[in-house]
Structures are given as structure tokens and as C-alpha cells.
mmCIF file of C-alpha atoms and ligand atoms in Angstrom:
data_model
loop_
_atom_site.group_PDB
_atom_site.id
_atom_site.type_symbol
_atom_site.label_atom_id
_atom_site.label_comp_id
_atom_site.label_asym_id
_atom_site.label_seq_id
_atom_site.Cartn_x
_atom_site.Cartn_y
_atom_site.Cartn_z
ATOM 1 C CA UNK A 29 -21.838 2.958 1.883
ATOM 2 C CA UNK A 30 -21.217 6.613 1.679
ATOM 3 C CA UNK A 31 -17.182 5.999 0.891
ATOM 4 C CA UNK A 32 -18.061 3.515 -1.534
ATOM 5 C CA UNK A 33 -20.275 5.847 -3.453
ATOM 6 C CA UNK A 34 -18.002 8.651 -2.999
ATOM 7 C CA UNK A 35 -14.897 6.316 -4.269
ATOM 8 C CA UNK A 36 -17.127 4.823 -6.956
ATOM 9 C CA UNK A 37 -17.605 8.557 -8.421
ATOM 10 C CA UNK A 38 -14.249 9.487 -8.193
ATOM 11 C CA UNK A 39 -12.931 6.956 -10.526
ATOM 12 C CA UNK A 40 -15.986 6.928 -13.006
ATOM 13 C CA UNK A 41 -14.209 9.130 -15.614
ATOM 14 C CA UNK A 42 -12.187 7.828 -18.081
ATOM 15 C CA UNK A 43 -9.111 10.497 -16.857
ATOM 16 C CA UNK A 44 -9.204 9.579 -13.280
ATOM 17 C CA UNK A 45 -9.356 6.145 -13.872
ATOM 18 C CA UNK A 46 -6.231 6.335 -16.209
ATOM 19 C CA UNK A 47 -4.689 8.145 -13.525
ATOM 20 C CA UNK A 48 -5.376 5.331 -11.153
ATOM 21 C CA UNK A 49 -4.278 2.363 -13.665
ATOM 22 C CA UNK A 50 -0.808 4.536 -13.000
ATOM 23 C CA UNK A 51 -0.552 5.314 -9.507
ATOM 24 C CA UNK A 52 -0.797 1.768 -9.285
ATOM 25 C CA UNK A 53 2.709 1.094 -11.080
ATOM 26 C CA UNK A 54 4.671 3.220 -8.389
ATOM 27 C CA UNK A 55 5.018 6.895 -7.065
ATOM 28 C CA UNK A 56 4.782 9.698 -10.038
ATOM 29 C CA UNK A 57 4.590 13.654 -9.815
ATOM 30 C CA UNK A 58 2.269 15.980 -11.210
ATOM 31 C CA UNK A 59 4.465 16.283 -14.247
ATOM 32 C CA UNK A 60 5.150 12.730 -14.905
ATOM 33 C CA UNK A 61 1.348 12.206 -14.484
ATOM 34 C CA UNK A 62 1.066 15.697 -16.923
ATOM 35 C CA UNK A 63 3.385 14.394 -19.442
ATOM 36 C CA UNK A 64 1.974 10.751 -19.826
ATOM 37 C CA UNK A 65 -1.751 11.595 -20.038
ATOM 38 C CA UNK A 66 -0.892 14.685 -22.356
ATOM 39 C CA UNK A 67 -3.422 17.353 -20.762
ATOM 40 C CA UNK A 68 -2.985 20.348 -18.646
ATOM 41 C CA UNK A 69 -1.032 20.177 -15.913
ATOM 42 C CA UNK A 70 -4.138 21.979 -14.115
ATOM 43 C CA UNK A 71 -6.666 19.566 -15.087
ATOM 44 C CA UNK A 72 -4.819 16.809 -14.093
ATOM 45 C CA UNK A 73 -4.019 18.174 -10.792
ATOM 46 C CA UNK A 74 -8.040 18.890 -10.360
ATOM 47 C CA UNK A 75 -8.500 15.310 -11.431
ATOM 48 C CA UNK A 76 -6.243 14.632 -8.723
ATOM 49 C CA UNK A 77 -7.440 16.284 -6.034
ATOM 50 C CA UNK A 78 -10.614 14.439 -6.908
ATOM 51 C CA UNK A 79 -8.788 10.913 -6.247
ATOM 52 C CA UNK A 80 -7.309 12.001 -2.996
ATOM 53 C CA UNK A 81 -10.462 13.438 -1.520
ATOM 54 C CA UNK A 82 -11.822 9.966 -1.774
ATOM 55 C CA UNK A 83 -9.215 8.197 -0.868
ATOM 56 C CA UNK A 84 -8.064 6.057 -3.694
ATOM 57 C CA UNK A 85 -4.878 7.670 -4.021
ATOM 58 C CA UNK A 86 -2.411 9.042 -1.549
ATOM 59 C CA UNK A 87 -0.130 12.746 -2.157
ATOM 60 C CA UNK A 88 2.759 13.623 -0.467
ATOM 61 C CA UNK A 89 5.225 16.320 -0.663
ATOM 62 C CA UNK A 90 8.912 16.014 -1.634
ATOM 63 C CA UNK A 91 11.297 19.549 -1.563
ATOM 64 C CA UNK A 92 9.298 20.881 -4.666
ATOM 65 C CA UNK A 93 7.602 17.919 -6.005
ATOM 66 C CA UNK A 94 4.063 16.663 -4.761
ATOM 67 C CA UNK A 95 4.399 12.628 -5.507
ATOM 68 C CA UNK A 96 0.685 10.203 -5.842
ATOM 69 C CA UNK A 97 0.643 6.739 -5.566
ATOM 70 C CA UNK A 98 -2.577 4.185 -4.776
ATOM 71 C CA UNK A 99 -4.161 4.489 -1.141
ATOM 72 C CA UNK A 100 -2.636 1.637 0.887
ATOM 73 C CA UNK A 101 -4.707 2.200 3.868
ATOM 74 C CA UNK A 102 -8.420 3.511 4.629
ATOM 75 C CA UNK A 103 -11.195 2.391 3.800
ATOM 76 C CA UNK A 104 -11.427 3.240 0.043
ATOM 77 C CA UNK A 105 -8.061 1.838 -0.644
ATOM 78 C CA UNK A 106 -9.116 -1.862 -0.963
ATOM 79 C CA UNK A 107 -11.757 -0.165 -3.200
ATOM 80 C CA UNK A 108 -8.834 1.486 -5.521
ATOM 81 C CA UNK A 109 -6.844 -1.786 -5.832
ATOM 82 C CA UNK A 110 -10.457 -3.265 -7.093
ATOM 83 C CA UNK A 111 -10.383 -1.210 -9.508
ATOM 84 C CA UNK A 112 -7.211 -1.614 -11.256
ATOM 85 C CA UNK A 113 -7.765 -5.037 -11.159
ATOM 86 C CA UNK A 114 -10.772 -4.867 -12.859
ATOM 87 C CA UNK A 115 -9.137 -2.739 -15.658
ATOM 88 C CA UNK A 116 -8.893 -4.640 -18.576
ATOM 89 C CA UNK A 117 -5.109 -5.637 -20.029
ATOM 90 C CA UNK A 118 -6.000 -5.227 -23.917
ATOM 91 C CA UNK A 119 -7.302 -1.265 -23.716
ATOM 92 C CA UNK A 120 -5.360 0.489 -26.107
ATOM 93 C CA UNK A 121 -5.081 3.844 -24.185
ATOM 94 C CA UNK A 122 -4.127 2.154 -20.982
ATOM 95 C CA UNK A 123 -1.544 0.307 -22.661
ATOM 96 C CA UNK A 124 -0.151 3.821 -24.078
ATOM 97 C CA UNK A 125 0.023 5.352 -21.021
ATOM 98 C CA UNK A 126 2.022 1.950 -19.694
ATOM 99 C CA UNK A 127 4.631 2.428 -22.587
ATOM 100 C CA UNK A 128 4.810 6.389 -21.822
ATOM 101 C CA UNK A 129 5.044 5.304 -18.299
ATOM 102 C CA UNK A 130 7.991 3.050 -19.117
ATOM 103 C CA UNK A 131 9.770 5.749 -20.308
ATOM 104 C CA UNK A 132 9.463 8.345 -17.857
ATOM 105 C CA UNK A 133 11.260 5.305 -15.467
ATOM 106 C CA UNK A 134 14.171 5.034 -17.826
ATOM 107 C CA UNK A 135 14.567 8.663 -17.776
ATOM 108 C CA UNK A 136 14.834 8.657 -13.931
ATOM 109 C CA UNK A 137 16.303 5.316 -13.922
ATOM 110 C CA UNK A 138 19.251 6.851 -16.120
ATOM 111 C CA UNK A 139 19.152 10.059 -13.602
ATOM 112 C CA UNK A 140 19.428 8.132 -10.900
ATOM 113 C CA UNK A 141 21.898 5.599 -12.141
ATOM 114 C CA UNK A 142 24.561 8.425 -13.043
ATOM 115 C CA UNK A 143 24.340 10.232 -9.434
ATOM 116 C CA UNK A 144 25.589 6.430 -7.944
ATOM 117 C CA UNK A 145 27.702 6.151 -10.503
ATOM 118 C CA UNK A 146 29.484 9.392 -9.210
ATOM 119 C CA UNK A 147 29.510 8.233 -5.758
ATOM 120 C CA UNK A 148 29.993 4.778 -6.153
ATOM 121 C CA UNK A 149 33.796 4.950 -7.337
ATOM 122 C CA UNK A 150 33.755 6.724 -2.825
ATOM 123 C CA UNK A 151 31.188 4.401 -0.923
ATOM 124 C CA UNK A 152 33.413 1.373 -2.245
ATOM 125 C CA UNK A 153 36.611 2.650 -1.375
ATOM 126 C CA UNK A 154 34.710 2.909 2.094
ATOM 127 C CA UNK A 155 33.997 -1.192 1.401
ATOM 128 C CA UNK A 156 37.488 -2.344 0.603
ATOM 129 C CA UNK A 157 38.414 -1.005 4.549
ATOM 130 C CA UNK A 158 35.700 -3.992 6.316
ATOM 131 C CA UNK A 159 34.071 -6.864 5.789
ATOM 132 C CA UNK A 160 32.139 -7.787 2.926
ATOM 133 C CA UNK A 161 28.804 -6.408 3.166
ATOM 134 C CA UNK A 162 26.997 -10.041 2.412
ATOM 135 C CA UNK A 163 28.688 -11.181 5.883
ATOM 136 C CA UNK A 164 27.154 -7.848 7.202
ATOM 137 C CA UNK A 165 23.760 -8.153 6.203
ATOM 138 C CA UNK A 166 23.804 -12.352 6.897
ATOM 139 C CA UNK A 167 25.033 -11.351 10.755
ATOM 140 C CA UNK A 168 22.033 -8.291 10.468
ATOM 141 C CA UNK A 169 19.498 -10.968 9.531
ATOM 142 C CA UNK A 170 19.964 -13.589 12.169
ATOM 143 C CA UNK A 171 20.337 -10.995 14.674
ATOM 144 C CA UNK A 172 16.775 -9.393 13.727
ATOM 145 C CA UNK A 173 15.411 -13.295 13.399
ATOM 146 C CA UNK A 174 12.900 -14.635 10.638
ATOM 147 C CA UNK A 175 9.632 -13.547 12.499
ATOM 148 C CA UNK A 176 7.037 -11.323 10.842
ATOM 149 C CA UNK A 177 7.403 -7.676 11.043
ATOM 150 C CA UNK A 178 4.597 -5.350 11.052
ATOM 151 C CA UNK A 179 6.185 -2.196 10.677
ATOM 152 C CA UNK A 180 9.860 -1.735 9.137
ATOM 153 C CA UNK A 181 11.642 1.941 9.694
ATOM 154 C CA UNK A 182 14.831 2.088 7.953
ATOM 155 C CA UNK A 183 16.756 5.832 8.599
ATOM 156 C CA UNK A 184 19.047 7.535 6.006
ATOM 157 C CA UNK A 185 18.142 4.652 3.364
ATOM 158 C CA UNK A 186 20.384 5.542 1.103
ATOM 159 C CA UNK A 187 19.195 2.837 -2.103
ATOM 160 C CA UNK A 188 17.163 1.092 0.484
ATOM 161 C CA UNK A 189 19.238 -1.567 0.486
ATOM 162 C CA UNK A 190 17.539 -2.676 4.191
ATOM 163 C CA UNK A 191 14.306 -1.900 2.436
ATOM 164 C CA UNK A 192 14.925 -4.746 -0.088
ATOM 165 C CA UNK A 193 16.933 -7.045 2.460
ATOM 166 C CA UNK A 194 13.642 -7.413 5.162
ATOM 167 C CA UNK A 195 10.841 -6.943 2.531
ATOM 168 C CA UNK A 196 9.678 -10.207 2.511
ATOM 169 C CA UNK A 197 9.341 -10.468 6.024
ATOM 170 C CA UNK A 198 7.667 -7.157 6.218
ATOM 171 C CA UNK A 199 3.892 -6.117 6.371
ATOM 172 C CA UNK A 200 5.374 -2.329 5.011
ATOM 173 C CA UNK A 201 8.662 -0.300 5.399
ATOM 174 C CA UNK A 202 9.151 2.987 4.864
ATOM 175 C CA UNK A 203 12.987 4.336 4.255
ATOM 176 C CA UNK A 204 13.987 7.882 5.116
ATOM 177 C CA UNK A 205 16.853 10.022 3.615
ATOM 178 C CA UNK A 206 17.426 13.952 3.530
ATOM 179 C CA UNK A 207 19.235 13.663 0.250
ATOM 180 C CA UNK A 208 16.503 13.511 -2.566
ATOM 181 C CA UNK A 209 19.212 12.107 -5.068
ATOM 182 C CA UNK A 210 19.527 8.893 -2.827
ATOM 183 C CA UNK A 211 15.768 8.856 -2.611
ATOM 184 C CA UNK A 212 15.180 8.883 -6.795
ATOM 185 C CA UNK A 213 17.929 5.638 -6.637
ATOM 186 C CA UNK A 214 15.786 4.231 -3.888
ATOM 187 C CA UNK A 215 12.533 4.452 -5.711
ATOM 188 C CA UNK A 216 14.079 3.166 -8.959
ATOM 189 C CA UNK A 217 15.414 0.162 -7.286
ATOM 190 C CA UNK A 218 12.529 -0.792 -5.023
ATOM 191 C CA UNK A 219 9.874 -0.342 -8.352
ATOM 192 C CA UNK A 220 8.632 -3.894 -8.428
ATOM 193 C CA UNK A 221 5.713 -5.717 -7.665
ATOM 194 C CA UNK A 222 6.422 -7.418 -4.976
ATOM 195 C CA UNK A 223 7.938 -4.226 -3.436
ATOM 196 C CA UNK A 224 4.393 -1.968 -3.336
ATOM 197 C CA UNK A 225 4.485 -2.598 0.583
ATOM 198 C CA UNK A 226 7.845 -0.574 0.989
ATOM 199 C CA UNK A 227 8.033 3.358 0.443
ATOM 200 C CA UNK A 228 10.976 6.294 0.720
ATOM 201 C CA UNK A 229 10.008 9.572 2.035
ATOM 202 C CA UNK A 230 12.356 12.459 2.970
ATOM 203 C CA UNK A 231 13.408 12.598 6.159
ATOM 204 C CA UNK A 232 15.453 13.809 8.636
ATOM 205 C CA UNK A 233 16.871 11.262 10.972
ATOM 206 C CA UNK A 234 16.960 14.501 14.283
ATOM 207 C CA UNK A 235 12.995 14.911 13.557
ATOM 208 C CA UNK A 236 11.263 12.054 11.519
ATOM 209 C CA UNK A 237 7.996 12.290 9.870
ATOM 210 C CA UNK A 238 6.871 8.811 11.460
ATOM 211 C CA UNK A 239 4.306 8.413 14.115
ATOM 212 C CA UNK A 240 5.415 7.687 17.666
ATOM 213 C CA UNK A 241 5.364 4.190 18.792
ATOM 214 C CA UNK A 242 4.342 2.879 15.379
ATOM 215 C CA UNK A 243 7.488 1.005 14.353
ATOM 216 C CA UNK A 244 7.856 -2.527 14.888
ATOM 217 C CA UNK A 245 11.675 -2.898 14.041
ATOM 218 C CA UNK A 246 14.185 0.244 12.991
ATOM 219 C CA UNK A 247 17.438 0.004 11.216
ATOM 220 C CA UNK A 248 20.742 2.590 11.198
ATOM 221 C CA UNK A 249 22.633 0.540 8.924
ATOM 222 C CA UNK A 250 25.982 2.633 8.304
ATOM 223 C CA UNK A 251 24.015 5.883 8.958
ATOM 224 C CA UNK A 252 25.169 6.878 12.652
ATOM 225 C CA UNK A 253 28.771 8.073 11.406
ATOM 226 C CA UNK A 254 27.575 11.172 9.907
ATOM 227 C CA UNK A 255 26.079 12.624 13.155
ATOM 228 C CA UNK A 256 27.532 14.879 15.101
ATOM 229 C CA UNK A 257 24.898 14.232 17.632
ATOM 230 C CA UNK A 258 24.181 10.340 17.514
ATOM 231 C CA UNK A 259 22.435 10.541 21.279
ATOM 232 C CA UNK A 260 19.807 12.832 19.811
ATOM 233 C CA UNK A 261 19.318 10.548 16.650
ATOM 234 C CA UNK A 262 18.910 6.807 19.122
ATOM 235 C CA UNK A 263 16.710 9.071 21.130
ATOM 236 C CA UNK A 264 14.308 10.336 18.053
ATOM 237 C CA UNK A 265 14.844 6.185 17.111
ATOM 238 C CA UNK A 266 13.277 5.648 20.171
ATOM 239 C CA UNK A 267 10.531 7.785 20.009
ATOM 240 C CA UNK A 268 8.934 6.631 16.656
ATOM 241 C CA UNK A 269 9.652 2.354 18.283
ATOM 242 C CA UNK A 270 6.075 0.241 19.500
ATOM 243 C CA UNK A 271 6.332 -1.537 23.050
ATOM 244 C CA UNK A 272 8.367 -4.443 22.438
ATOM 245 C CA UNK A 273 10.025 -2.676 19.184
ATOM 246 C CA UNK A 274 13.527 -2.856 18.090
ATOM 247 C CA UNK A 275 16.165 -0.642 17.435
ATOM 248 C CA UNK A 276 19.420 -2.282 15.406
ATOM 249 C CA UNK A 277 21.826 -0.021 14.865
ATOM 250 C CA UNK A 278 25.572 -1.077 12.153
ATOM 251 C CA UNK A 279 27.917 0.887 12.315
ATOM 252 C CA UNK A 280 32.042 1.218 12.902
ATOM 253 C CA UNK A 281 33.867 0.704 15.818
ATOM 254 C CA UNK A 282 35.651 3.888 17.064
ATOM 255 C CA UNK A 283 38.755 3.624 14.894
ATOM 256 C CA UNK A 284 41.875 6.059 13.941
ATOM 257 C CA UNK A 285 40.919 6.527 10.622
ATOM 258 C CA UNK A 286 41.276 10.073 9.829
ATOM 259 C CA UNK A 287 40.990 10.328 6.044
ATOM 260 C CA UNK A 288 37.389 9.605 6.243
ATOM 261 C CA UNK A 289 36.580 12.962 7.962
ATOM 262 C CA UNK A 290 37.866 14.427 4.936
ATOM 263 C CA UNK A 291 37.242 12.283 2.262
ATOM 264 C CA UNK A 292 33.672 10.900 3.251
ATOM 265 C CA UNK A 293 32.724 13.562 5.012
ATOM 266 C CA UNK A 294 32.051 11.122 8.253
ATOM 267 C CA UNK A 295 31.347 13.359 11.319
ATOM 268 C CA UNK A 296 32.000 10.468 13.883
ATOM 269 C CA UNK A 297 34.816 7.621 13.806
ATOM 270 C CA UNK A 298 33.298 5.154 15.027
ATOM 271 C CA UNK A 299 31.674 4.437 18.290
ATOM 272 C CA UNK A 300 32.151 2.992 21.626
ATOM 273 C CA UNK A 301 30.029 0.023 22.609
ATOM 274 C CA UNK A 302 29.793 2.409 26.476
ATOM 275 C CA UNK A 303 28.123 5.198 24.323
ATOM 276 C CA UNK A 304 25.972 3.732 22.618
ATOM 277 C CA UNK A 305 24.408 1.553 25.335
ATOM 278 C CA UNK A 306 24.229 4.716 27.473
ATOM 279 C CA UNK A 307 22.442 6.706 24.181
ATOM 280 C CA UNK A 308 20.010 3.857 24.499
ATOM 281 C CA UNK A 309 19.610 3.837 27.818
ATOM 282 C CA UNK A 310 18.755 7.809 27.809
ATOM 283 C CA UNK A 311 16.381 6.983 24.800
ATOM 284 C CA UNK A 312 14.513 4.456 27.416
ATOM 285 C CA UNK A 313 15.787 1.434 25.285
ATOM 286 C CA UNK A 314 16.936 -1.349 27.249
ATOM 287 C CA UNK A 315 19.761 -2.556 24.892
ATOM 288 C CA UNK A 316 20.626 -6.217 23.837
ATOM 289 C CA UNK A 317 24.047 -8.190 23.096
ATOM 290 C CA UNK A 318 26.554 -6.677 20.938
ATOM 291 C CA UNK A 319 28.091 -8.301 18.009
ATOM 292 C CA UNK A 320 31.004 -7.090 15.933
ATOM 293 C CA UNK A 321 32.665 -8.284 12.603
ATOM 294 C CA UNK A 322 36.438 -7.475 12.663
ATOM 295 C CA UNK A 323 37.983 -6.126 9.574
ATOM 296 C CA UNK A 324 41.189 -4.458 8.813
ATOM 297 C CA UNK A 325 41.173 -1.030 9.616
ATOM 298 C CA UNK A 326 37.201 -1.090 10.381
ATOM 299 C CA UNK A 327 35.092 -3.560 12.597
ATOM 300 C CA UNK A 328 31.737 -3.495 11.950
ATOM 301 C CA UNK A 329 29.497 -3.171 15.282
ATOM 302 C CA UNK A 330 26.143 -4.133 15.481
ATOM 303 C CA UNK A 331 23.999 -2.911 18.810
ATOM 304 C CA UNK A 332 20.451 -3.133 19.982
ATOM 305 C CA UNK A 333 17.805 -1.653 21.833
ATOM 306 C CA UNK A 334 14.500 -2.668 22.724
ATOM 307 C CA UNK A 335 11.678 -0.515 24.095
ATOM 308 C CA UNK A 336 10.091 -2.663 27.309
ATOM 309 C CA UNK A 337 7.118 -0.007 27.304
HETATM 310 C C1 SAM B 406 26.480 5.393 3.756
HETATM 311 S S1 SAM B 406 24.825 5.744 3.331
HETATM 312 C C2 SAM B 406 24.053 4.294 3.992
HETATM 313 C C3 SAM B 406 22.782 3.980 3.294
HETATM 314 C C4 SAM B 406 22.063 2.713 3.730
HETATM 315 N N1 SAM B 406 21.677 2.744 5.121
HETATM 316 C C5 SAM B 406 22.893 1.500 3.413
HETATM 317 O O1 SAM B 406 23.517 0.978 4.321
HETATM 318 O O2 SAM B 406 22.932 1.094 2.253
HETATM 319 C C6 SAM B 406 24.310 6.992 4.508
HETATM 320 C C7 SAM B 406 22.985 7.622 4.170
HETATM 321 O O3 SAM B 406 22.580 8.461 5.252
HETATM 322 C C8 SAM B 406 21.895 9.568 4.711
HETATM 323 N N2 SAM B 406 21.859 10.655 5.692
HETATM 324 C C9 SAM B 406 22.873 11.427 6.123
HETATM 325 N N3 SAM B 406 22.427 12.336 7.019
HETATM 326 C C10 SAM B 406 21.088 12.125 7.159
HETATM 327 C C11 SAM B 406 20.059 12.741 7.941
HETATM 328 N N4 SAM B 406 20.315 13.762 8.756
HETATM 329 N N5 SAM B 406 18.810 12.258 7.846
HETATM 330 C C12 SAM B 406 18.527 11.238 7.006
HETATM 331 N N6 SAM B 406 19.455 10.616 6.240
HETATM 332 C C13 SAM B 406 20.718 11.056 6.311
HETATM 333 C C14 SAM B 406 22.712 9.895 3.470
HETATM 334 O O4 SAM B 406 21.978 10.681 2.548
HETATM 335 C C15 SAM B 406 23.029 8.503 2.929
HETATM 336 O O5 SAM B 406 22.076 8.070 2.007
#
């Protein structure tokens, strides 16, 4: 009764309510939020503060930026979706702040889109030297099977391509990256609907900001490669995995070529299918059958690991 009263008087002004309608689209900063609703940027942020002491909306801190978005767990956050439901579709102010709000995504959409663009013309020369990735991810989804997953971790995200490839399956997914540009492609690709279950944080993949044993399934799809320490990564895989969770982990072969030290800045060439297993085993993952798509120069491995206990 008490959270209910306490969310109830959190959202009864007009701002905070606005602010709510919003966070309900997707993740926005202080500034978006600033810029759409046209007031200070320290009233909003008081307003704020207001939202996330009762729990309808969730903050979290990026590098510089502090992001909101709707609660989607706690008690109050059932009480938040309410809410916006309620809200009615013909208000005129709501339906400005939906048309700023549209704009502030094409701005970041056209951000994001010209950082891939740079780095696209690289990840597919990286393409042309294996299989097509549609074979990769069809082999990735009948290995991880159609059941339900409760909790989906996907490390170094990159567009959270993984994200998008398991969501329906999914309860909610979280993808981690360290490189915030990835993460603003990420967030622009996964803002839909029926995507509100699946979130990107920054993360590192040697010391993730996930929970221990709270992850139902965990992907390192073409991630591994650029660790100079991939035992300590499996092993901090491990950590955050449920009993009976899964670990899948794509990645190359160990091949010859070279240029992609250089070039793609990979810090591994490939891997053994005797390392890995004994990185799981270290982890306390007892690992699974290992599949492989050959390509010409680059087979693509895929190895698991599941935690008994
Ligand atoms: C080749 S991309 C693969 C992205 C994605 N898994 C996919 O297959 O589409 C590798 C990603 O790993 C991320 N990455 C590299 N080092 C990382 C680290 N230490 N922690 C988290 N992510 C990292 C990079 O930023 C990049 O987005």
C-alpha cells in the first residue's frame, strides 16, 4: 500500500508523468529528456530523482551520461507500465513530446549509422574470409535449442545482433560492450516494441556488471579474438552463469592469418578446441560437443560449457 501511494505521488504531476510517457519509448539522458520537455536541465533532473525514488523509472550510468528508462522490475514497475497505458493517445502535449522524441532518435540514429558506416567497409572484409553469417547464426540457434530462456547475457554486443537473434525466446537480455559507439548502434537497432525486454549496458567482458549466477544462457559470438587473456574472460563467463546455465562461445579456429593482427586489431588467431575446453574446465564449466563451419581461410568454431552447480 505504502509503494503504491508513494508511486501514485510520484507521477501525479503533469512533468513527471510526461517524463514517464517517454521513458517508456526507450533509454534517454538527462539532455534528451532536457531538450524534449524544454525546462531546466535541473528541474528535470529533480523531477527525476522523484521517479527513481519510487521506482517507476530506472537510472544508470554510461562514461558521462546518466541514461532513464521505465522500471522493469520491483514492485512499482507494473504500477509505471499502468500508467502509460492509461495515458491517453489524443493529448496534444504528449503527442509533442513523441514528435520531439522522434527526432532526438534520428539524430542518434544518423550518429550511430555513420560510426558503422566507417567500420563496416573492415568487419566485412573480415566476412568475405568464412562462412556466411546466416549459416552461423542457423548452426548457433539449433545448438542453443528453441526452449525458453530466462536470462540472456550476450558479451561485447557489438549491434546486438545476438540480442535481436534470441529475443523472442527470451524473458530479458542484456548486451555488454566497452565501446560506447557500438552501444548507441545497439540501442538504435534494438528500439522497438517488441524489444523493451532486451537492454545494452557498458561493460567490460574481464569484470562484468552482472550478478553472479543470474544468467540463464551467455553468448561470445566473435568476441574472444580480441583477448589477450581469453581464460580470464570464460572464467568471468562462468561466474555471472545459473546452475544448469550455458556458456556458447563462436569464434575462429586457430588459423595463420596474420593481417588481421594488424588490420583488425585481433589479439588472438584463433583458438584451439584443447584450450578452450581446458579454459572451461578451470572456469568449473563442464563443456559440451564442438561444432565447426569450415570456410576458406577461417572455420568458424562453436564450443560450450555448462555449469553442473
Ligand atoms: C566483432 S564485434 C562482434 C559483435 C557481436 N558479438 C556480433 O557478433 O555481432 C566485437 C565486439 O567486442 C567488443 N569488445 C572488445 N573488447 C571488449 C571488452 N573488453 N569488453 C566488452 N566488449 C569488448 C567490441 O567493442 C566489439 O563491439
Amino acid at each position: 500500500m505504502e509503494s503504491l501511494l508513494a508511486g501514485l505521488r510520484a507521477a501525479g504531476e503533469p512533468t513527471r508523468l510526461r517524463l514517464l510517457a517517454l521513458c517508456a519509448h526507450g533509454e534517454l539522458s538527462v539532455t534528451e529528456l532536457t531538450q524534449i520537455l524544454g525546462q531546466s536541465q535541473p528541474r528535470v533532473s529533480r523531477h527525476l530523482k522523484l521517479l527513481v525514488e519510487a521506482g517507476l523509472l530506472t537510472r544508470f550510468r554510461e562514461g558521462s551520461l546518466v541514461f532513464y528508462r521505465i522500471a522493469d522490475s520491483g514492485e512499482s514497475a507494473h504500477l509505471a507500465r499502468t500508467l502509460v497505458d492509461l495515458l491517453p493517445d489524443d493529448d496534444n502535449e504528449l503527442s509533442r513530446d513523441l514528435v520531439r522524441l522522434d527526432r532526438i532518435r534520428q539524430k542518434r540514429a544518423e550518429i550511430a549509422e555513420s560510426y558503422f558506416q566507417e567500420n563496416a567497409g573492415q568487419w566485412n572484409k573480415i566476412r568475405a574470409l568464412h562462412v556466411p553469417e546466416a549459416d552461423v547464426e542457423a548452426r548457433l540457434r539449433e545448438l542453443v535449442g528453441s526452449a525458453r530462456i530466462g536470462s540472456f547475457l550476450d558479451i561485447g554486443t557489438g549491434t546486438g545482433r545476438m540480442l535481436e537473434l534470441f529475443a523472442g525466446q527470451m524473458d530479458r537480455g542484456v548486451g555488454l560492450d566497452l565501446s560506447g559507439e557500438m552501444l548507441a548502434v545497439a540501442r538504435t537497432q534494438l528500439e522497438k516494441d517488441e524489444y523493451r525486454h532486451l537492454q545494452v549496458r557498458k561493460g567490460d567482458m574481464y569484470n562484468m556488471p552482472i550478478d553472479d549466477q543470474s544468467v540463464d544462457v551467455a553468448t561470445l559470438h566473435l568476441v574472444l579474438h580480441y583477448s589477450l587473456e581469453p581464460a580470464s574472460v570464460i572464467i568471468e563467463a562462468a561466474r555471472t552463469l545459473a546452475p544448469g546455465g550455458r556458456l556458447f562461445i563462436v569464434d575462429f579456429a586457430a588459423h595463420q592469418e596474420e593481417r588481421l593482427r594488424a588490420e583488425h586489431k585481433h589479439q588472438r588467431l584463433g583458438f584451439s578446441d584443447r584450450e578452450i575446453h581446458q579454459a572451461m574446465v578451470s572456469a568449473g564449466l563442464e563443456p559440451g560437443p564442438v561444432d565447426s563451419l569450415s570456410g576458406d581461410p577461417l572455420t568458424v568454431k562453436f564450443w560450450q560449457g555448462s555449469r553442473l552447480h
